[in-house]
């Protein structure tokens, strides 16, 4: 990762190398942090952050799930993000807000731990590779189940990502690009850091949030754009065999954007290359993030 000059830390803009924490930070020991992933793009009228307010609202919801009291409102955090992007002179990039428990408590009762907040920005290219975005990625169904009943699956908490990391490492070590995770009941949930969509006979499907996948903002964006473009988009529980017999599959996420899946468990998806609806989703998404699409001006917050 290429460092930028500044980091926002508890209300101040500090130098990148000065944003440090103590080794007794509660979050290091027990994973007590909540975070977001956001992207800024070069849009029609300059640099704009995509659905910034909604990401910061989700950060607040994640914090609530773990009883973390934030010192900063959604408005404070959006303002801080825009200031930081300006300070770093980034015309596009990835934004990582993180709220975590620091000193004041060790052991499993974090009541007295100080809540700290930071925002970091840096340049981050295609999450699953440029090649993956163009031609699709190779995936396997993970032997690890996406937890759904043992923590809040819809809160982006750092500790729970150990589950996704196991799935990602297993997939990559076996030579695949990404894992597809089933929930504890064996239904399709999502990727290690992406939601999943399936196309069958011209209809677009994605698992409902109730299976335990993240309420993805890109998921919502793509479902909205495809619906407005005339496609039928349906939330439906999906099984492993649906992956095998469908026409198209793709993943969505802030980092992954819209990435086609060309293979599941060594079987090609459809003809083994990105299908027309996947490509349409990529096109619509690209128009939305760059401001070419005029129907959702509320999604872009300009720096
Ligand atoms: N599911 C999971 C488990 C997930 O982590 C993400 C985002 C999504 C779905 C998609 O959500 P959204 O970004 O709101 O569309 N994963 C973030 C972190 C990736 C990472 O490696 O860290 C991201 O895409 O920024």
PDB file of C-alpha atoms in Angstrom, residues 9 25 79 88 99 122-123 139 156 171 173-174 177 181 192 206-207 226 240 246 250 265 279 292:
ATOM      1  CA  UNK A   9      -7.732  10.477  14.146  1.00  0.00           C
ATOM      2  CA  UNK A  25      -5.559  -1.815  22.546  1.00  0.00           C
ATOM      3  CA  UNK A  79     -17.230  16.154   6.782  1.00  0.00           C
ATOM      4  CA  UNK A  88      -4.314  14.173   0.869  1.00  0.00           C
ATOM      5  CA  UNK A  99     -14.012   2.809  15.328  1.00  0.00           C
ATOM      6  CA  UNK A 122      -5.347   5.428   0.087  1.00  0.00           C
ATOM      7  CA  UNK A 123      -5.236   4.428  -3.561  1.00  0.00           C
ATOM      8  CA  UNK A 139     -14.456 -19.217  -7.076  1.00  0.00           C
ATOM      9  CA  UNK A 156     -19.166  -4.765  10.011  1.00  0.00           C
ATOM     10  CA  UNK A 171      -9.752 -20.263  -1.546  1.00  0.00           C
ATOM     11  CA  UNK A 173      -4.272 -21.233  -1.184  1.00  0.00           C
ATOM     12  CA  UNK A 174      -6.193 -23.702  -3.326  1.00  0.00           C
ATOM     13  CA  UNK A 177      -9.668 -15.994  -6.571  1.00  0.00           C
ATOM     14  CA  UNK A 181     -19.773 -18.843   1.684  1.00  0.00           C
ATOM     15  CA  UNK A 192     -15.621 -13.217   1.819  1.00  0.00           C
ATOM     16  CA  UNK A 206     -29.655 -12.196  -4.752  1.00  0.00           C
ATOM     17  CA  UNK A 207     -29.982 -13.818  -1.314  1.00  0.00           C
ATOM     18  CA  UNK A 226     -30.970  -3.046 -12.842  1.00  0.00           C
ATOM     19  CA  UNK A 240     -25.396 -24.600  -4.073  1.00  0.00           C
ATOM     20  CA  UNK A 246     -27.526 -20.556 -13.546  1.00  0.00           C
ATOM     21  CA  UNK A 250     -21.343 -11.829 -10.194  1.00  0.00           C
ATOM     22  CA  UNK A 265     -15.946 -25.342  -8.075  1.00  0.00           C
ATOM     23  CA  UNK A 279     -21.873  -6.509 -18.221  1.00  0.00           C
ATOM     24  CA  UNK A 292     -22.718   9.956 -15.983  1.00  0.00           C
TER      25      UNK A 292
END
